[in-house]
Tab-separated table of C-alpha atoms in Angstrom:
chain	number	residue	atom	x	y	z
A	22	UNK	CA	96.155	82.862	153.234
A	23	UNK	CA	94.078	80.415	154.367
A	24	UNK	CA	94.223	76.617	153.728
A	25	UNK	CA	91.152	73.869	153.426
A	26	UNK	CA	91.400	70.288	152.966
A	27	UNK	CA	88.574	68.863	150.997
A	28	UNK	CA	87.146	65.791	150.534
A	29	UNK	CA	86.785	64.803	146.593
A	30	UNK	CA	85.275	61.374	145.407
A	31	UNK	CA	89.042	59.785	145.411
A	32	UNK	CA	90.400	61.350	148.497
A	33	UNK	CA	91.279	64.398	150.022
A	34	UNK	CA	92.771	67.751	148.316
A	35	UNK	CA	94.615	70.714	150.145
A	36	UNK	CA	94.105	74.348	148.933
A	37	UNK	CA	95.980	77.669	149.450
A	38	UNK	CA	93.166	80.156	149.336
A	39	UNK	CA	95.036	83.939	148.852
A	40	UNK	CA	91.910	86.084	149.148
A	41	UNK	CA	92.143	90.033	148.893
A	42	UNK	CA	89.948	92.189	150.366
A	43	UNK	CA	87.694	92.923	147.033
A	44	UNK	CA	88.841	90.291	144.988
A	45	UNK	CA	87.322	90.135	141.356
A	46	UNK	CA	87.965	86.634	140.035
A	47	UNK	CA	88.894	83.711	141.386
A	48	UNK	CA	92.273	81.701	140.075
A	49	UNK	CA	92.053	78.108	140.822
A	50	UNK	CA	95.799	76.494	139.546
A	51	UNK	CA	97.285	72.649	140.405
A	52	UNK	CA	100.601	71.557	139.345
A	53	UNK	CA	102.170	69.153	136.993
A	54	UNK	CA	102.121	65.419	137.495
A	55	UNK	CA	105.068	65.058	140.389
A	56	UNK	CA	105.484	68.347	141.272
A	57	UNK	CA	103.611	70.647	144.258
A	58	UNK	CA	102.218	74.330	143.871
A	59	UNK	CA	105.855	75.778	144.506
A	60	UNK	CA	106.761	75.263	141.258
A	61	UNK	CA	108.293	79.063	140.330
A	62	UNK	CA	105.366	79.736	137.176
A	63	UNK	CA	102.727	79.276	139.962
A	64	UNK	CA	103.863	81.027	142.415
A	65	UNK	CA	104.736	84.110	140.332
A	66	UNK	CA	101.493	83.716	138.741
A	67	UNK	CA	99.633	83.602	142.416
A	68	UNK	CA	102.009	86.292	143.480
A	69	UNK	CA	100.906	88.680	140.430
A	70	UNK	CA	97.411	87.667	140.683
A	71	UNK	CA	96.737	88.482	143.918
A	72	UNK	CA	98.806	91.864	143.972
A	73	UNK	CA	96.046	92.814	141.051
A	74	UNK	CA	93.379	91.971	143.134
A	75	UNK	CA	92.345	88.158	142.140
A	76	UNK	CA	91.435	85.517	144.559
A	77	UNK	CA	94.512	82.353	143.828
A	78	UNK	CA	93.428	78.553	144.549
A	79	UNK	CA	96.305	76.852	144.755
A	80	UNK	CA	95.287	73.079	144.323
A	81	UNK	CA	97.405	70.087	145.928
A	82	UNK	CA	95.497	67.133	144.166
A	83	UNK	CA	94.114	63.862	146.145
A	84	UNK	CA	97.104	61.775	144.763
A	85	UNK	CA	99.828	63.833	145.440
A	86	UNK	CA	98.393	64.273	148.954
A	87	UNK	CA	98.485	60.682	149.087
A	88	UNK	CA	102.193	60.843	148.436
A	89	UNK	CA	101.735	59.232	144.550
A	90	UNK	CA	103.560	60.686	141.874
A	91	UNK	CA	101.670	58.807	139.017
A	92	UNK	CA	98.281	60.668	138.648
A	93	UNK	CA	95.109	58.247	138.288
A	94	UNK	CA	93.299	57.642	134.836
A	95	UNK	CA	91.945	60.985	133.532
A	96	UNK	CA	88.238	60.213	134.408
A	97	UNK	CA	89.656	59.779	138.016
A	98	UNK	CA	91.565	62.654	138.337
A	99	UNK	CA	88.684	65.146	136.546
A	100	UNK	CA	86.358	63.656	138.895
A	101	UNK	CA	88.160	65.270	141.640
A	102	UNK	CA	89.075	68.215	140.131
A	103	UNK	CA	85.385	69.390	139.836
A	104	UNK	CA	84.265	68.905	142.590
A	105	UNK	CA	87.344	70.753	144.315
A	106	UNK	CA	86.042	73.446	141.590
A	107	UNK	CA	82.327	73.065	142.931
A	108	UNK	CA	83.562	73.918	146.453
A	109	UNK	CA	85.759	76.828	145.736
A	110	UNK	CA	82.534	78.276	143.797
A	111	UNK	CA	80.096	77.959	146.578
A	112	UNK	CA	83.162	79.466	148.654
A	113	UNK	CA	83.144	82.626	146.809
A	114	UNK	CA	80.291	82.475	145.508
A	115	UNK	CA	79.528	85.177	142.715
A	116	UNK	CA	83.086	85.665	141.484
A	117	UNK	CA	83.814	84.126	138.005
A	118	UNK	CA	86.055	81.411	137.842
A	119	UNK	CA	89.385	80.973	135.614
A	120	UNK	CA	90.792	77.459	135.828
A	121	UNK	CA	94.088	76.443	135.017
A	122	UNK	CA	97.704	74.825	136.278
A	123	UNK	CA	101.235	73.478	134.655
A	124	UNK	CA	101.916	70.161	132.504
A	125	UNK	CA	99.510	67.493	133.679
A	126	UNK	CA	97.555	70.540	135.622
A	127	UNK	CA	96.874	72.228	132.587
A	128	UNK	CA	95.408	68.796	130.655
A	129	UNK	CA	93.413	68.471	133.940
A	130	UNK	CA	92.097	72.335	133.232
A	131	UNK	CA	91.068	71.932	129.647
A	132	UNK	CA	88.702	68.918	129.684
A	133	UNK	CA	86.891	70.098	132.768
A	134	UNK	CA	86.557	73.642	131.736
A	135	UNK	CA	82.867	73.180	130.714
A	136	UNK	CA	82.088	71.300	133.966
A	137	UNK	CA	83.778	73.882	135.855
A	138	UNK	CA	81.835	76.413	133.996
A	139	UNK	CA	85.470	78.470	133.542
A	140	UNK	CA	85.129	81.793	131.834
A	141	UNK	CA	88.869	80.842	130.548
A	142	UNK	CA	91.963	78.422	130.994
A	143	UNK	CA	95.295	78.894	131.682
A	144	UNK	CA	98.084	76.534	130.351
A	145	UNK	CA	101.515	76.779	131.688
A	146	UNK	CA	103.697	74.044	129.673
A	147	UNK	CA	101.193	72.163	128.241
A	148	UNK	CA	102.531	68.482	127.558
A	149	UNK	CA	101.538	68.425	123.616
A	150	UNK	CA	102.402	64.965	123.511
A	151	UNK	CA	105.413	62.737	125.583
A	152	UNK	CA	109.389	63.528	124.638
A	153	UNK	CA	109.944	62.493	121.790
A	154	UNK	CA	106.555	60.758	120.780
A	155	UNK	CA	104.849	63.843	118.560
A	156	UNK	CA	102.780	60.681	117.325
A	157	UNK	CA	101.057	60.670	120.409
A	158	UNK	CA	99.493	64.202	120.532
A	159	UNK	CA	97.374	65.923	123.214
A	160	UNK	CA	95.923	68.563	120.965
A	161	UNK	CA	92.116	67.265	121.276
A	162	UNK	CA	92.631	67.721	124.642
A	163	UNK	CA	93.627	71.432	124.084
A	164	UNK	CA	90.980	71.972	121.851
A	165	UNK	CA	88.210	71.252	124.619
A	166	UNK	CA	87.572	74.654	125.973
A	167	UNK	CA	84.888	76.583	124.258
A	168	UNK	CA	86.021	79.765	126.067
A	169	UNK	CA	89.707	81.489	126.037
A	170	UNK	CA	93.186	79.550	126.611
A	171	UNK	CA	96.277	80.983	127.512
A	172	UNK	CA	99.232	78.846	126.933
A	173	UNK	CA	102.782	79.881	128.489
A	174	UNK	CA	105.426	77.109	126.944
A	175	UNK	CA	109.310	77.452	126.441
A	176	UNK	CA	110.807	77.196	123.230
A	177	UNK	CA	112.652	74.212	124.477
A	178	UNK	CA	110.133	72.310	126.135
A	179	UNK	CA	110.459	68.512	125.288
A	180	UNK	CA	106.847	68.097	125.419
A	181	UNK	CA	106.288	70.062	122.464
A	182	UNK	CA	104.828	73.239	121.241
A	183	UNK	CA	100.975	73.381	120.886
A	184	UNK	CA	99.409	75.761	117.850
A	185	UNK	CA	97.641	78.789	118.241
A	186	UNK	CA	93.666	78.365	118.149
A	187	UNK	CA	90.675	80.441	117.623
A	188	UNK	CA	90.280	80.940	120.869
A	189	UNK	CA	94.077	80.011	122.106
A	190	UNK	CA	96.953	82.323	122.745
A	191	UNK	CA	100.191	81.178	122.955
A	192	UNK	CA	102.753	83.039	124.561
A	193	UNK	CA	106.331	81.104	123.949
A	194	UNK	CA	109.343	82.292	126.155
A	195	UNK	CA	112.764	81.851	124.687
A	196	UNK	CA	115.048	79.895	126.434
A	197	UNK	CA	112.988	77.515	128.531
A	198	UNK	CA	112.011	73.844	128.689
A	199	UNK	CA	109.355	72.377	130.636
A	200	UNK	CA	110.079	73.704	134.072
A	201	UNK	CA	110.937	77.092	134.478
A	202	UNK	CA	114.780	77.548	135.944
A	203	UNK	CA	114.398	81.942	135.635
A	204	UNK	CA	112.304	84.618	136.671
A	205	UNK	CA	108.876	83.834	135.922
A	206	UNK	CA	107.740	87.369	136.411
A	207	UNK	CA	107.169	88.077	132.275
A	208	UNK	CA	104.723	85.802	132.007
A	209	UNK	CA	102.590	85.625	135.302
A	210	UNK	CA	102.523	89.434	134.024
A	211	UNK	CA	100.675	87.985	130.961
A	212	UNK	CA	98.370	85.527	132.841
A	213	UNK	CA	97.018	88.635	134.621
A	214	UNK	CA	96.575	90.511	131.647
A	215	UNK	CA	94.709	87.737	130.063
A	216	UNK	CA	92.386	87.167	132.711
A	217	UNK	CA	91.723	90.786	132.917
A	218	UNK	CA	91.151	91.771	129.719
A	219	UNK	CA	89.376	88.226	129.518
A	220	UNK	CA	86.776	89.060	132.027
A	221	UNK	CA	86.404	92.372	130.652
A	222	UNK	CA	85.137	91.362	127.245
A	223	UNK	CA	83.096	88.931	128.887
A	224	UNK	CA	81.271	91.203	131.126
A	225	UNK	CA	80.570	93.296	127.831
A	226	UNK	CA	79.702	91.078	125.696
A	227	UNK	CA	76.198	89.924	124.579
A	228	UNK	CA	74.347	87.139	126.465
A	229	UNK	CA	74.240	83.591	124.332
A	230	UNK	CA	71.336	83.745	122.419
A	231	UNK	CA	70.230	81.081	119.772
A	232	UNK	CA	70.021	82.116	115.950
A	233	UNK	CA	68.978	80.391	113.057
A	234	UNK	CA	69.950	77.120	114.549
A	235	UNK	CA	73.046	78.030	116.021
A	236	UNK	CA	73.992	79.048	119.230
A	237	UNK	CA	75.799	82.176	119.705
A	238	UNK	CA	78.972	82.368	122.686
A	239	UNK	CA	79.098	85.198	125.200
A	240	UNK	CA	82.569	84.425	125.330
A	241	UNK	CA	84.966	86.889	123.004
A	242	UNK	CA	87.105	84.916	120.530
A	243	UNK	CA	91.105	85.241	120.789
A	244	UNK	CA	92.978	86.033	117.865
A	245	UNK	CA	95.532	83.745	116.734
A	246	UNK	CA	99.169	85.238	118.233
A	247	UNK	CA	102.428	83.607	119.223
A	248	UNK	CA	104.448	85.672	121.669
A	249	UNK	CA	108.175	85.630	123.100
A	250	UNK	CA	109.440	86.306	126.121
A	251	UNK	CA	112.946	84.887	127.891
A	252	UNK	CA	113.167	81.720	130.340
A	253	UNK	CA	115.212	78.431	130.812
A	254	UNK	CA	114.499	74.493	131.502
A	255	UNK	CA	115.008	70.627	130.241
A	256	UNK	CA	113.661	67.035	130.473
A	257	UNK	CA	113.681	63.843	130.349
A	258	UNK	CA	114.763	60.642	127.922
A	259	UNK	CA	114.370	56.360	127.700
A	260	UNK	CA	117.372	54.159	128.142
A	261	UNK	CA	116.923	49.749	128.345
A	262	UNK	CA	119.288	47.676	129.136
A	263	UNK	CA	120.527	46.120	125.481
A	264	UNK	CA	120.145	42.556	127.043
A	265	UNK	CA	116.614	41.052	128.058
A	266	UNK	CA	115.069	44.966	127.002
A	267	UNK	CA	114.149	45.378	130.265
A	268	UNK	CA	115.204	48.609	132.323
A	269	UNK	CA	118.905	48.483	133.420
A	270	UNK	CA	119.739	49.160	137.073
A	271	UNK	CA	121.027	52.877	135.848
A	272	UNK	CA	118.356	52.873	133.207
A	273	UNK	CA	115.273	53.026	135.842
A	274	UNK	CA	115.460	56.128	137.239
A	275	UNK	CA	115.040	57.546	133.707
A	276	UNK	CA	111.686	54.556	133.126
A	277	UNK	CA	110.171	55.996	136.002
A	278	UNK	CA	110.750	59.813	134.812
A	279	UNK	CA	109.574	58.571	131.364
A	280	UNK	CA	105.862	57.225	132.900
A	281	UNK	CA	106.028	59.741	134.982
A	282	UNK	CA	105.763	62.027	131.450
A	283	UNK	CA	103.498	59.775	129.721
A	284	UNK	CA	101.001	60.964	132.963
A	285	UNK	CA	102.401	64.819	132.330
């Protein structure tokens, strides 16, 4: 393993580069909005990865090196993202690319996918929309990439469960919230599987070519699916104090965990 630190347009970002000898794609994952790249999903799905022969990027992002918990406004935070993308390309250079991450990681993965040139995204708990607020829906964000998307979310996850797509799996594991409290082995099986048999239709499919108009995609649609597969996890909830509406003393731990979901 070898770590970089990288300089990005709003700061620095560390990286965990696992690099087999041979490796035939390249990884690239970041966490959720407060956590780190320990988080259990992402280091099973490193774990898996690199034991089939993939090349894991595990992504500390400028703010959380800086210590913040809060990420910056999307623009900000995508801004840094590709470029951290850009380097890990020139890096190892000829090796496709598959972007992806947890929660606030995964939003961060979908509307730079394009930029990034990914040949596919991985979604582990994607934050559909804050607890309790299905009013307030991420799915446009979701809908970005115009190649493959895995999504991994627990049955009980707070944040929601996003739809299948045209070009979105989603694999949903019985049992779990938003962070994963078992053995995350099931489905860092499936990320593997997805990115290989991903890549594989890729490489055999046609180049884009333009028809009639309209431009044809080397990348192979998904079928719509839905799978199941065990797990565990919970989250968060609002509470004011009753008098001036503001946060109670008890009542801010749970604001801060609440904005802190609102950036998820």
């Amino acid at each position: 393993m070898v770590r970089l630190d990288v300089d990005t347009p709003t700061g620095p970002a560390r990286i965990e580069l696992h690099r087999p000898r041979g490796a035939s794609a390249l990884l690239v994952l970041t966490h959720g909005a407060a956590g780190g790249v320990d988080a259990p999903d992402l280091t099973a799905v490193r774990d898996a990865a690199v034991a089939a022969g993939m090349a894991v990027a595990l992504v500390t992002q400028p703010f959380r090196v800086a210590g913040r918990r809060v990420p910056p406004p999307p623009w900000v935070q995508d801004q840094a993202w590709i470029a951290i993308v850009a380097v890990l390309r020139r890096r190892l250079r000829g090796l496709p690319i598959v972007v992806g991450g947890r929660s606030n990681g995964a939003r961060v993965a979908c509307r730079t996918a394009a930029a990034c040139r990914a040949a596919a995204v991985v979604a582990l708990a994607f934050p559909l929309h804050p607890p309790g607020r299905p009013d307030k829906s991420r799915l446009d964000e979701l809908d970005l990439p115009d190649v493959p998307v895995l999504v991994i979310q627990g049955d009980r996850d707070p944040f929601g469960m996003p739809p299948p797509g045209d070009r979105r799996t989603v694999r949903v594991v019985t049992g779990a919230g938003h962070s994963p409290k078992k053995d995350a082995a099931g489905p860092a099986a499936t990320v593997v599987e997805f990115v290989t048999t991903t890549l594989t239709r890729l490489t055999l499919a046609p180049p884009t070519s333009v028809r009639g108009g309209e431009r044809g995609s080397a990348h192979p649609q998904v079928s719509q699916q839905v799978l199941r597969e065990p797990l565990s996890g919970a989250l968060h909830r609002r509470r004011h104090d009753p008098a001036d509406g503001r946060p109670g003393r008890s009542g801010q731990r749970d604001v801060d965990a609440q904005r802190q979901a609102d950036h998820q």
